[in-house]
């Protein structure tokens, strides 16, 4: 196979998808304005709106759960294309509906299709990026998502001034256009002789690569073979993949710990605005905090890559969680905008490494034939957290107040940090064993 010219140590096989991710997230803005649309444009009762919007989250759980395992069986490219086209069609259907129940059904379908590509994309990156450069690849993916997510609402805000329907049409058009580009891109990938869908890389990695796989080093100068070299196994068995993931103790323990982290993290979009409102602060104060969070991620994530590479995956996760603990501890005593701003700065610094490094860890723990299934289960943890965080945060604040919520969050984060430290050895052995299986 012809060696591909690399950019920042990553091949065009990665950068083609990275560009698509950036554009897709710049055009993914409907969910941010769903509640406003349902109340302002369709005049649906506010008590019903929450239930309607939540259907998107439940659909996302289904999409993540099956998107990964189906990508192992039928290919990453198929699930990415089907997901984006299905999401576009669901959006167009949603824009034509006016009653709460049909809208809820359409949002459920939209959530399922929109989440279908997520585990496939994560698995695809592990397929085409050598193990010693995966940390860099997932950090850059996280930057693309954050940058696109920051730009998207600005575009949507201009669209809704013309028409709420235009918001749906534009996002659907972006999905279709990018999917068309991805089809051409994947076709070129096949011309290069790379079977991303089901290839297992039998990279002839050395001890340095194995150390990197368990998060202890980053051999950026390694001369690992190009992605796609090696053997092609038989079609993955869905039953075998599910048996593997459901009996993988280190992976399940890691997913459970990260569920605790995400349940706390998503209080930033559910519990935090309520707590600030109860203290007399307005929507503008909260919006500035979101801008600080997004701005820091966009400015610092790429420069932080070299530091992450030196620290290793496990250390980045644990340090990131420790900084996040301090941030939420500050929120316990915060009673002004400045106090909350300091807290946001701190837990954003923790977030810099937590999200991409967690995905890198999952990729390293997953057997090559089950990468999609592992990423699907991990993404499902994310989706369940999104669905449950508003319920948990709202219940605690209404019954005990915002300060109790931040105390509980701090305790959970401390437990997650300690748990990650205690299970580090299990993860390292699991990753080393998995790498040995791929090299055998």
Tab-separated table of C-alpha atoms in Angstrom:
chain	number	residue	atom	x	y	z
A	1	UNK	CA	0.000	0.000	0.000
A	2	UNK	CA	1.246	3.493	-0.852
A	3	UNK	CA	2.504	5.416	2.176
A	4	UNK	CA	0.384	8.510	2.750
A	5	UNK	CA	1.858	11.926	3.453
A	6	UNK	CA	1.217	12.873	7.058
A	7	UNK	CA	0.102	16.199	8.530
A	8	UNK	CA	0.971	16.721	12.208
A	9	UNK	CA	1.808	13.031	12.342
A	10	UNK	CA	-1.615	11.908	11.075
A	11	UNK	CA	-2.526	10.617	7.627
A	12	UNK	CA	-5.169	11.989	5.224
A	13	UNK	CA	-7.284	8.978	6.231
A	14	UNK	CA	-7.780	10.749	9.549
A	15	UNK	CA	-7.926	14.343	8.325
A	16	UNK	CA	-10.716	13.665	5.839
A	17	UNK	CA	-13.002	12.537	8.637
A	18	UNK	CA	-11.741	15.281	10.982
A	19	UNK	CA	-12.817	17.978	8.505
A	20	UNK	CA	-16.238	16.353	8.217
A	21	UNK	CA	-16.580	16.300	12.022
A	22	UNK	CA	-15.729	20.009	12.214
A	23	UNK	CA	-18.342	20.968	9.600
A	24	UNK	CA	-20.982	18.662	11.036
A	25	UNK	CA	-20.659	20.151	14.510
A	26	UNK	CA	-20.771	23.680	13.153
A	27	UNK	CA	-24.108	22.712	11.614
A	28	UNK	CA	-25.447	20.757	14.587
A	29	UNK	CA	-27.458	23.414	16.384
A	30	UNK	CA	-31.112	22.337	16.393
A	31	UNK	CA	-30.883	20.572	19.751
A	32	UNK	CA	-29.624	23.776	21.406
A	33	UNK	CA	-32.762	25.640	20.331
A	34	UNK	CA	-35.344	22.847	20.630
A	35	UNK	CA	-36.919	24.035	23.884
A	36	UNK	CA	-37.170	27.632	22.666
A	37	UNK	CA	-38.673	26.458	19.357
A	38	UNK	CA	-41.309	24.298	21.021
A	39	UNK	CA	-42.374	27.038	23.439
A	40	UNK	CA	-42.061	30.132	21.258
A	41	UNK	CA	-42.999	28.854	17.805
A	42	UNK	CA	-45.381	25.977	18.550
A	43	UNK	CA	-46.711	27.280	21.903
A	44	UNK	CA	-46.411	23.903	23.596
A	45	UNK	CA	-46.829	23.948	27.368
A	46	UNK	CA	-43.501	24.265	29.172
A	47	UNK	CA	-44.315	21.264	31.355
A	48	UNK	CA	-44.664	19.102	28.239
A	49	UNK	CA	-41.585	20.479	26.487
A	50	UNK	CA	-39.177	18.751	28.867
A	51	UNK	CA	-40.675	15.353	28.161
A	52	UNK	CA	-40.668	15.980	24.403
A	53	UNK	CA	-37.034	17.102	24.310
A	54	UNK	CA	-35.954	14.162	26.486
A	55	UNK	CA	-37.035	11.803	23.703
A	56	UNK	CA	-33.957	12.922	21.768
A	57	UNK	CA	-31.761	11.697	24.622
A	58	UNK	CA	-33.484	8.321	24.811
A	59	UNK	CA	-33.088	7.913	21.063
A	60	UNK	CA	-29.396	8.736	21.420
A	61	UNK	CA	-29.010	5.872	23.889
A	62	UNK	CA	-30.354	3.436	21.285
A	63	UNK	CA	-28.182	4.931	18.537
A	64	UNK	CA	-24.988	4.630	20.582
A	65	UNK	CA	-25.821	1.131	21.770
A	66	UNK	CA	-26.406	-0.321	18.319
A	67	UNK	CA	-24.284	2.018	16.190
A	68	UNK	CA	-21.054	0.614	17.556
A	69	UNK	CA	-21.863	-3.068	17.326
A	70	UNK	CA	-23.376	-2.686	13.847
A	71	UNK	CA	-20.231	-0.886	12.685
A	72	UNK	CA	-18.231	-3.944	13.749
A	73	UNK	CA	-20.490	-6.142	11.617
A	74	UNK	CA	-21.270	-3.963	8.592
A	75	UNK	CA	-18.472	-1.386	8.588
A	76	UNK	CA	-17.711	2.051	10.018
A	77	UNK	CA	-18.448	3.836	6.765
A	78	UNK	CA	-21.927	2.334	6.399
A	79	UNK	CA	-23.009	3.381	9.895
A	80	UNK	CA	-21.631	6.911	9.496
A	81	UNK	CA	-23.421	7.460	6.179
A	82	UNK	CA	-26.699	5.837	7.288
A	83	UNK	CA	-26.678	7.821	10.529
A	84	UNK	CA	-26.164	11.220	8.912
A	85	UNK	CA	-28.737	10.643	6.141
A	86	UNK	CA	-31.261	9.294	8.651
A	87	UNK	CA	-30.684	12.290	10.925
A	88	UNK	CA	-31.287	14.700	8.025
A	89	UNK	CA	-34.555	12.966	7.080
A	90	UNK	CA	-35.711	12.955	10.712
A	91	UNK	CA	-34.992	16.669	11.040
A	92	UNK	CA	-37.065	17.475	7.978
A	93	UNK	CA	-39.918	15.364	9.359
A	94	UNK	CA	-39.684	17.117	12.732
A	95	UNK	CA	-39.904	20.556	11.120
A	96	UNK	CA	-43.269	19.623	9.574
A	97	UNK	CA	-44.880	18.468	12.847
A	98	UNK	CA	-46.772	20.578	15.364
A	99	UNK	CA	-48.220	18.168	17.981
A	100	UNK	CA	-46.123	17.089	21.007
A	101	UNK	CA	-46.469	13.304	20.595
A	102	UNK	CA	-45.450	13.112	16.904
A	103	UNK	CA	-42.613	15.555	17.580
A	104	UNK	CA	-41.414	13.378	20.461
A	105	UNK	CA	-41.414	10.306	18.208
A	106	UNK	CA	-39.537	12.189	15.485
A	107	UNK	CA	-36.978	13.448	18.002
A	108	UNK	CA	-36.484	9.910	19.287
A	109	UNK	CA	-35.719	8.757	15.737
A	110	UNK	CA	-33.503	11.801	15.166
A	111	UNK	CA	-31.557	11.086	18.354
A	112	UNK	CA	-31.040	7.466	17.326
A	113	UNK	CA	-29.779	8.311	13.836
A	114	UNK	CA	-27.685	11.307	14.976
A	115	UNK	CA	-25.882	9.133	17.560
A	116	UNK	CA	-25.429	6.138	15.273
A	117	UNK	CA	-22.145	7.450	13.762
A	118	UNK	CA	-20.484	8.436	17.080
A	119	UNK	CA	-19.060	5.033	18.091
A	120	UNK	CA	-18.303	4.221	14.452
A	121	UNK	CA	-16.239	7.426	14.143
A	122	UNK	CA	-14.337	6.674	17.346
A	123	UNK	CA	-13.631	3.129	16.148
A	124	UNK	CA	-12.645	4.373	12.677
A	125	UNK	CA	-10.001	6.629	14.211
A	126	UNK	CA	-8.563	3.654	16.105
A	127	UNK	CA	-8.577	1.700	12.819
A	128	UNK	CA	-6.587	4.227	10.789
A	129	UNK	CA	-4.324	5.867	13.399
A	130	UNK	CA	-1.332	3.967	14.843
A	131	UNK	CA	-1.708	3.319	18.541
A	132	UNK	CA	1.082	5.712	19.577
A	133	UNK	CA	-0.683	8.631	17.862
A	134	UNK	CA	-4.251	7.943	18.920
A	135	UNK	CA	-4.097	10.316	21.878
A	136	UNK	CA	-3.255	13.154	19.485
A	137	UNK	CA	-6.031	12.102	17.101
A	138	UNK	CA	-8.727	12.081	19.773
A	139	UNK	CA	-7.582	15.425	21.219
A	140	UNK	CA	-7.866	16.987	17.755
A	141	UNK	CA	-11.284	15.395	17.294
A	142	UNK	CA	-12.397	16.895	20.608
A	143	UNK	CA	-11.129	20.310	19.488
A	144	UNK	CA	-13.124	20.070	16.244
A	145	UNK	CA	-16.286	19.228	18.192
A	146	UNK	CA	-15.773	22.066	20.673
A	147	UNK	CA	-15.012	24.627	17.972
A	148	UNK	CA	-17.965	23.555	15.867
A	149	UNK	CA	-20.245	23.553	18.893
A	150	UNK	CA	-19.155	27.092	19.738
A	151	UNK	CA	-19.807	28.398	16.207
A	152	UNK	CA	-23.062	26.510	15.585
A	153	UNK	CA	-25.319	28.495	17.957
A	154	UNK	CA	-24.084	31.770	16.450
A	155	UNK	CA	-25.211	30.596	13.022
A	156	UNK	CA	-28.507	29.280	14.388
A	157	UNK	CA	-29.233	32.549	16.166
A	158	UNK	CA	-29.174	34.324	12.807
A	159	UNK	CA	-31.340	31.670	11.165
A	160	UNK	CA	-34.118	31.777	13.762
A	161	UNK	CA	-34.422	35.532	13.221
A	162	UNK	CA	-35.711	34.625	9.762
A	163	UNK	CA	-37.583	31.405	10.571
A	164	UNK	CA	-37.324	28.505	12.999
A	165	UNK	CA	-38.002	26.148	10.084
A	166	UNK	CA	-34.902	27.487	8.333
A	167	UNK	CA	-32.827	26.170	11.229
A	168	UNK	CA	-34.043	22.628	10.519
A	169	UNK	CA	-33.526	22.958	6.768
A	170	UNK	CA	-29.987	24.284	7.061
A	171	UNK	CA	-28.845	21.577	9.464
A	172	UNK	CA	-30.388	18.896	7.226
A	173	UNK	CA	-28.635	20.419	4.201
A	174	UNK	CA	-25.295	20.400	6.039
A	175	UNK	CA	-25.767	16.748	6.991
A	176	UNK	CA	-26.571	15.750	3.400
A	177	UNK	CA	-23.727	17.785	1.880
A	178	UNK	CA	-21.096	16.460	4.289
A	179	UNK	CA	-22.370	12.911	3.861
A	180	UNK	CA	-21.935	13.244	0.091
A	181	UNK	CA	-18.342	14.367	0.666
A	182	UNK	CA	-17.783	11.455	3.059
A	183	UNK	CA	-19.050	8.977	0.452
A	184	UNK	CA	-16.423	10.296	-1.984
A	185	UNK	CA	-13.793	10.221	0.752
A	186	UNK	CA	-14.559	6.629	1.754
A	187	UNK	CA	-14.509	5.594	-1.902
A	188	UNK	CA	-10.996	7.033	-2.174
A	189	UNK	CA	-10.050	5.151	0.991
A	190	UNK	CA	-11.077	1.907	-0.674
A	191	UNK	CA	-9.052	2.829	-3.776
A	192	UNK	CA	-6.022	3.088	-1.500
A	193	UNK	CA	-6.566	-0.538	-0.542
A	194	UNK	CA	-7.549	0.073	3.073
A	195	UNK	CA	-10.407	-1.917	4.583
A	196	UNK	CA	-11.271	0.329	7.484
A	197	UNK	CA	-14.526	-1.467	8.216
A	198	UNK	CA	-13.087	-4.736	9.443
A	199	UNK	CA	-9.316	-4.629	9.266
A	200	UNK	CA	-7.185	-5.580	12.209
A	201	UNK	CA	-3.804	-3.907	12.172
A	202	UNK	CA	-1.054	-6.366	12.892
A	203	UNK	CA	1.360	-3.547	13.543
A	204	UNK	CA	4.820	-4.755	14.313
A	205	UNK	CA	5.045	-2.497	17.296
A	206	UNK	CA	7.855	-2.662	19.731
A	207	UNK	CA	7.980	-2.343	23.524
A	208	UNK	CA	7.835	1.444	23.275
A	209	UNK	CA	4.499	1.213	21.482
A	210	UNK	CA	3.159	-1.166	24.106
A	211	UNK	CA	4.142	1.286	26.807
A	212	UNK	CA	2.384	4.033	24.926
A	213	UNK	CA	-0.735	1.891	24.640
A	214	UNK	CA	-1.036	1.740	28.406
A	215	UNK	CA	-0.597	5.479	28.606
A	216	UNK	CA	2.944	5.753	29.849
A	217	UNK	CA	4.640	7.366	26.842
A	218	UNK	CA	4.091	8.781	23.372
A	219	UNK	CA	6.550	7.552	20.778
A	220	UNK	CA	5.758	10.162	18.182
A	221	UNK	CA	8.763	9.116	16.179
A	222	UNK	CA	7.834	5.465	15.985
A	223	UNK	CA	8.025	3.861	12.565
A	224	UNK	CA	4.873	1.771	12.903
A	225	UNK	CA	3.467	0.410	9.666
A	226	UNK	CA	0.698	2.248	7.943
A	227	UNK	CA	-2.859	1.598	9.079
A	228	UNK	CA	-4.528	-1.224	7.284
A	229	UNK	CA	-1.483	-3.465	7.088
A	230	UNK	CA	-2.008	-6.932	8.435
A	231	UNK	CA	-4.692	-9.560	8.371
A	232	UNK	CA	-8.389	-9.364	7.624
A	233	UNK	CA	-10.490	-11.392	10.049
A	234	UNK	CA	-13.850	-12.922	9.333
A	235	UNK	CA	-16.922	-10.786	9.820
A	236	UNK	CA	-17.269	-9.869	13.467
A	237	UNK	CA	-19.819	-11.856	15.455
A	238	UNK	CA	-22.223	-9.542	17.257
A	239	UNK	CA	-22.817	-12.144	19.954
A	240	UNK	CA	-19.103	-12.684	20.558
A	241	UNK	CA	-18.473	-8.928	20.700
A	242	UNK	CA	-21.244	-8.390	23.233
A	243	UNK	CA	-20.018	-11.327	25.316
A	244	UNK	CA	-16.524	-9.835	25.269
A	245	UNK	CA	-17.588	-6.343	26.308
A	246	UNK	CA	-20.011	-7.517	29.020
A	247	UNK	CA	-17.357	-9.724	30.639
A	248	UNK	CA	-14.546	-7.153	30.415
A	249	UNK	CA	-14.260	-6.107	34.060
A	250	UNK	CA	-11.651	-3.341	33.632
A	251	UNK	CA	-13.648	-1.739	30.808
A	252	UNK	CA	-16.952	-1.927	32.695
A	253	UNK	CA	-15.308	-0.445	35.801
A	254	UNK	CA	-13.865	2.390	33.715
A	255	UNK	CA	-17.254	3.057	32.081
A	256	UNK	CA	-18.992	3.116	35.468
A	257	UNK	CA	-16.456	5.608	36.829
A	258	UNK	CA	-16.824	7.826	33.770
A	259	UNK	CA	-20.614	7.663	34.162
A	260	UNK	CA	-20.143	9.294	37.563
A	261	UNK	CA	-17.973	11.985	35.978
A	262	UNK	CA	-20.422	12.718	33.149
A	263	UNK	CA	-23.390	12.810	35.517
A	264	UNK	CA	-21.591	15.609	37.361
A	265	UNK	CA	-20.252	17.287	34.224
A	266	UNK	CA	-23.687	17.748	32.656
A	267	UNK	CA	-24.799	19.696	35.705
A	268	UNK	CA	-22.991	22.529	33.924
A	269	UNK	CA	-25.927	22.734	31.483
A	270	UNK	CA	-28.724	21.680	33.842
A	271	UNK	CA	-28.042	22.393	37.517
A	272	UNK	CA	-25.708	25.370	37.094
A	273	UNK	CA	-28.159	27.760	35.345
A	274	UNK	CA	-30.857	26.931	37.913
A	275	UNK	CA	-28.488	27.470	40.851
A	276	UNK	CA	-27.281	30.792	39.425
A	277	UNK	CA	-30.858	31.935	38.833
A	278	UNK	CA	-31.741	31.116	42.436
A	279	UNK	CA	-28.884	33.384	43.505
A	280	UNK	CA	-30.274	36.284	41.460
A	281	UNK	CA	-28.078	35.981	38.382
A	282	UNK	CA	-29.521	36.060	34.860
A	283	UNK	CA	-29.250	34.137	31.622
A	284	UNK	CA	-26.612	36.587	30.371
A	285	UNK	CA	-24.343	35.767	33.316
A	286	UNK	CA	-24.649	32.054	32.588
A	287	UNK	CA	-24.081	32.552	28.836
A	288	UNK	CA	-20.765	34.291	29.500
A	289	UNK	CA	-19.632	31.274	31.529
A	290	UNK	CA	-20.416	28.991	28.580
A	291	UNK	CA	-18.389	31.306	26.354
A	292	UNK	CA	-15.450	31.083	28.774
A	293	UNK	CA	-15.699	27.295	28.753
A	294	UNK	CA	-15.828	27.034	24.954
A	295	UNK	CA	-13.139	29.649	24.417
A	296	UNK	CA	-10.687	27.962	26.776
A	297	UNK	CA	-11.225	24.582	25.143
A	298	UNK	CA	-10.628	25.975	21.660
A	299	UNK	CA	-7.538	27.954	22.679
A	300	UNK	CA	-5.833	25.460	24.968
A	301	UNK	CA	-6.691	21.975	23.743
A	302	UNK	CA	-4.188	21.804	20.885
A	303	UNK	CA	-1.275	23.398	22.817
A	304	UNK	CA	-1.977	20.916	25.640
A	305	UNK	CA	-1.300	17.907	23.383
A	306	UNK	CA	2.444	17.869	24.023
A	307	UNK	CA	1.884	17.978	27.784
A	308	UNK	CA	-0.626	15.122	27.564
A	309	UNK	CA	1.822	13.048	25.528
A	310	UNK	CA	4.514	13.438	28.179
A	311	UNK	CA	2.166	12.665	31.062
A	312	UNK	CA	0.529	9.529	29.643
A	313	UNK	CA	-3.179	8.722	29.463
A	314	UNK	CA	-3.821	7.519	33.006
A	315	UNK	CA	-2.011	10.446	34.594
A	316	UNK	CA	-3.867	12.969	32.417
A	317	UNK	CA	-7.205	11.477	33.448
A	318	UNK	CA	-6.420	11.462	37.158
A	319	UNK	CA	-4.920	14.965	37.187
A	320	UNK	CA	-7.822	16.268	35.098
A	321	UNK	CA	-10.322	14.795	37.540
A	322	UNK	CA	-8.415	16.242	40.504
A	323	UNK	CA	-8.550	19.744	38.983
A	324	UNK	CA	-12.267	19.252	38.292
A	325	UNK	CA	-12.785	18.334	41.956
A	326	UNK	CA	-11.276	21.673	42.964
A	327	UNK	CA	-13.523	23.497	40.495
A	328	UNK	CA	-16.711	21.986	41.884
A	329	UNK	CA	-15.483	22.551	45.442
A	330	UNK	CA	-15.215	26.259	44.588
A	331	UNK	CA	-18.857	26.201	43.438
A	332	UNK	CA	-19.880	25.076	46.936
A	333	UNK	CA	-18.928	28.471	48.346
A	334	UNK	CA	-19.570	30.562	45.223
A	335	UNK	CA	-22.285	33.200	45.714
A	336	UNK	CA	-21.322	35.645	42.935
A	337	UNK	CA	-20.616	35.550	39.223
A	338	UNK	CA	-16.871	35.848	39.863
A	339	UNK	CA	-16.950	32.774	42.098
A	340	UNK	CA	-18.719	30.691	39.473
A	341	UNK	CA	-16.357	32.020	36.794
A	342	UNK	CA	-13.349	30.790	38.805
A	343	UNK	CA	-15.029	27.398	39.192
A	344	UNK	CA	-15.712	27.158	35.452
A	345	UNK	CA	-12.092	28.016	34.622
A	346	UNK	CA	-10.891	25.229	36.910
A	347	UNK	CA	-13.208	22.446	35.728
A	348	UNK	CA	-12.624	23.496	32.118
A	349	UNK	CA	-8.893	22.934	32.647
A	350	UNK	CA	-9.796	19.470	33.896
A	351	UNK	CA	-12.065	18.896	30.909
A	352	UNK	CA	-9.226	19.614	28.454
A	353	UNK	CA	-7.808	16.149	28.863
A	354	UNK	CA	-10.632	14.132	30.365
A	355	UNK	CA	-12.867	13.823	27.295
A	356	UNK	CA	-10.328	12.903	24.575
A	357	UNK	CA	-8.122	10.805	26.844
A	358	UNK	CA	-11.091	8.755	28.044
A	359	UNK	CA	-11.965	7.962	24.420
A	360	UNK	CA	-8.318	7.085	23.755
A	361	UNK	CA	-8.370	4.717	26.724
A	362	UNK	CA	-11.491	2.964	25.454
A	363	UNK	CA	-9.893	2.574	22.011
A	364	UNK	CA	-6.814	1.013	23.586
A	365	UNK	CA	-8.865	-1.408	25.697
A	366	UNK	CA	-11.065	-2.570	22.806
A	367	UNK	CA	-10.166	-5.649	20.707
A	368	UNK	CA	-9.829	-4.700	17.053
A	369	UNK	CA	-12.853	-6.765	15.996
A	370	UNK	CA	-15.029	-5.184	18.720
A	371	UNK	CA	-13.909	-1.551	18.662
A	372	UNK	CA	-17.308	-0.297	17.582
A	373	UNK	CA	-19.110	-2.282	20.289
A	374	UNK	CA	-16.816	-0.932	23.007
A	375	UNK	CA	-17.184	2.649	21.775
A	376	UNK	CA	-20.950	2.143	21.508
A	377	UNK	CA	-21.264	1.070	25.138
A	378	UNK	CA	-19.036	3.947	26.236
A	379	UNK	CA	-21.043	6.467	24.197
A	380	UNK	CA	-24.230	5.029	25.711
A	381	UNK	CA	-22.857	5.968	29.149
A	382	UNK	CA	-22.539	9.535	27.836
A	383	UNK	CA	-26.123	9.535	26.514
A	384	UNK	CA	-27.609	8.117	29.721
A	385	UNK	CA	-25.779	10.825	31.675
A	386	UNK	CA	-27.291	13.511	29.438
A	387	UNK	CA	-30.763	12.088	30.075
A	388	UNK	CA	-30.377	11.676	33.846
A	389	UNK	CA	-28.323	14.753	34.797
A	390	UNK	CA	-31.230	17.264	34.534
A	391	UNK	CA	-33.497	14.981	36.569
A	392	UNK	CA	-30.926	14.443	39.326
A	393	UNK	CA	-29.781	18.070	39.438
A	394	UNK	CA	-33.306	19.472	39.421
A	395	UNK	CA	-34.423	17.119	42.202
A	396	UNK	CA	-31.454	17.965	44.460
A	397	UNK	CA	-31.750	21.731	43.926
A	398	UNK	CA	-35.509	21.790	44.470
A	399	UNK	CA	-35.266	19.712	47.630
A	400	UNK	CA	-31.989	20.795	49.204
A	401	UNK	CA	-30.554	23.759	47.296
A	402	UNK	CA	-27.671	24.400	44.937
A	403	UNK	CA	-24.958	24.171	47.592
A	404	UNK	CA	-25.938	20.597	48.467
A	405	UNK	CA	-25.790	19.717	44.744
A	406	UNK	CA	-22.209	20.996	44.470
A	407	UNK	CA	-21.217	19.131	47.658
A	408	UNK	CA	-22.638	15.923	46.204
A	409	UNK	CA	-20.890	16.562	42.883
A	410	UNK	CA	-17.567	17.122	44.628
A	411	UNK	CA	-17.906	13.884	46.599
A	412	UNK	CA	-18.764	11.919	43.434
A	413	UNK	CA	-15.782	13.394	41.586
A	414	UNK	CA	-13.451	12.532	44.463
A	415	UNK	CA	-14.727	8.946	44.365
A	416	UNK	CA	-14.200	8.801	40.588
A	417	UNK	CA	-10.650	10.144	40.916
A	418	UNK	CA	-9.752	7.601	43.600
A	419	UNK	CA	-11.432	4.849	41.587
A	420	UNK	CA	-9.433	5.676	38.462
A	421	UNK	CA	-6.212	5.555	40.483
A	422	UNK	CA	-7.091	2.231	42.112
A	423	UNK	CA	-8.076	0.595	38.801
A	424	UNK	CA	-5.117	1.943	36.803
A	425	UNK	CA	-3.251	-1.355	37.026
A	426	UNK	CA	-6.253	-3.316	35.765
A	427	UNK	CA	-6.601	-0.994	32.757
A	428	UNK	CA	-2.903	-1.146	31.950
A	429	UNK	CA	-2.871	-4.952	32.033
A	430	UNK	CA	-6.032	-5.100	29.932
A	431	UNK	CA	-4.544	-2.758	27.318
A	432	UNK	CA	-1.246	-4.647	27.240
A	433	UNK	CA	-3.086	-7.978	26.876
A	434	UNK	CA	-5.249	-6.569	24.107
A	435	UNK	CA	-2.195	-5.230	22.257
A	436	UNK	CA	-0.491	-8.624	22.611
A	437	UNK	CA	-3.544	-10.342	21.077
A	438	UNK	CA	-3.449	-7.993	18.085
A	439	UNK	CA	0.264	-8.604	17.543
A	440	UNK	CA	-0.002	-12.376	17.880
